Tab-separated table of C-alpha atoms in Angstrom:
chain	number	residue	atom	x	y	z
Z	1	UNK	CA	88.410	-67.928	44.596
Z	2	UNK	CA	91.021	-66.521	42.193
Z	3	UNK	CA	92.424	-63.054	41.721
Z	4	UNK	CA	90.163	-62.690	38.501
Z	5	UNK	CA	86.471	-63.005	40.829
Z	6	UNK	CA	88.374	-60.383	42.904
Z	7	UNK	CA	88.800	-57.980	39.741
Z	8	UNK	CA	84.783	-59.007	38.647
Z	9	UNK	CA	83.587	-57.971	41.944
Z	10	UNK	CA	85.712	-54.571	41.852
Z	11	UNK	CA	85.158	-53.914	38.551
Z	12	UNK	CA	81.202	-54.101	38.923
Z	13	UNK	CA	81.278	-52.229	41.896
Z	14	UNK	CA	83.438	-49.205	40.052
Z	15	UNK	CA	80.778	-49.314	37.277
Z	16	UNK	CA	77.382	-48.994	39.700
Z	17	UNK	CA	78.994	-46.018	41.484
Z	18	UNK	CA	80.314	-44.512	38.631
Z	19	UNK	CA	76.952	-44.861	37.581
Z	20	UNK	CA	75.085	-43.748	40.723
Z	21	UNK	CA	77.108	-40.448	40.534
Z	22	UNK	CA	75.964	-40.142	37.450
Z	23	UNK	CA	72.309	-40.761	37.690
Z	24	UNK	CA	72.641	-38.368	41.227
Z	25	UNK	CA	73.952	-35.119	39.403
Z	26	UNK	CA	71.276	-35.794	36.550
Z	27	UNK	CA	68.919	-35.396	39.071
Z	28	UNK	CA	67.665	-39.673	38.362
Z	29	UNK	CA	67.331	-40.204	42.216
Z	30	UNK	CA	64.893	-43.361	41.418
Z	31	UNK	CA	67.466	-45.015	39.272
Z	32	UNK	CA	70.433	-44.267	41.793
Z	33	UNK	CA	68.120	-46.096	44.043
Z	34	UNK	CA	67.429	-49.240	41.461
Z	35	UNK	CA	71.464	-49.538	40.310
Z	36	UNK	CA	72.281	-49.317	44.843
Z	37	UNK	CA	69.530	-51.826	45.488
Z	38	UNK	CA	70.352	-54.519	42.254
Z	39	UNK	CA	74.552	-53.844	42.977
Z	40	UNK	CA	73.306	-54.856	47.151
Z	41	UNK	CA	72.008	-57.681	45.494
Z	42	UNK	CA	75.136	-58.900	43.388
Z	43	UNK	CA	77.716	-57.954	45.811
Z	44	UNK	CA	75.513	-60.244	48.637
Z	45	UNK	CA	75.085	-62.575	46.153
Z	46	UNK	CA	78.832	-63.038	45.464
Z	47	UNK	CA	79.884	-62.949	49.162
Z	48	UNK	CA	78.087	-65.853	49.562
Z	49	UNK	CA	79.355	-67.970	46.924
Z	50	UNK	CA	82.775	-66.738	48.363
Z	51	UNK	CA	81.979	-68.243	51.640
Z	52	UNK	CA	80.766	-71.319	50.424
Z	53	UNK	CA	83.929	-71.304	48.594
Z	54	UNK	CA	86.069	-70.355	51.847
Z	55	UNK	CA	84.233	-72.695	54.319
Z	56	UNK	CA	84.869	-75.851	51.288
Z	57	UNK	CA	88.126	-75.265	51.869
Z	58	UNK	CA	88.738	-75.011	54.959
Z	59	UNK	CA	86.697	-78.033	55.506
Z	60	UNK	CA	88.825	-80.136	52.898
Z	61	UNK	CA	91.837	-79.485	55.080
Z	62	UNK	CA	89.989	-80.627	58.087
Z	63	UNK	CA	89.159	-83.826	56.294
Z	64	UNK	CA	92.940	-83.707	55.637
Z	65	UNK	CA	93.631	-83.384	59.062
Z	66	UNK	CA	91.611	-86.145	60.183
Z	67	UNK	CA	93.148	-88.313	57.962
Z	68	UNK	CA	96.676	-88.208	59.416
């Protein structure tokens, strides 16, 4: 994981609420709902790839571990 998947992350999750702020004061409630429920989905999506990245790690330096 490096600093730029940090910024990705952050930077989509400025955009959907600047987004769901707007669509709220517009009165769009179903769209507010449909950017919250697809952003849920990316943010969920990318936590998990950032485990899987995490827990690789950390097993690597168990293997590394095991080896001395």
């Amino acid at each position: 994981m490096e600093l730029q998947d940090v910024l990705r992350v952050a930077g989509v999750g400025l955009v959907v609420a600047l987004l769901h702020v707007f669509f709220e004061q517009i009165g769009k409630k179903e769209f507010s709902f449909f950017i919250f429920f697809i952003a849920y989905l990316y943010i969920t999506a990318e936590l998990i790839r950032f485990l899987r990245l995490f827990f690789g790690d950390i097993l690597t330096f168990f293997q590394w571990l095991n080896l001395n």
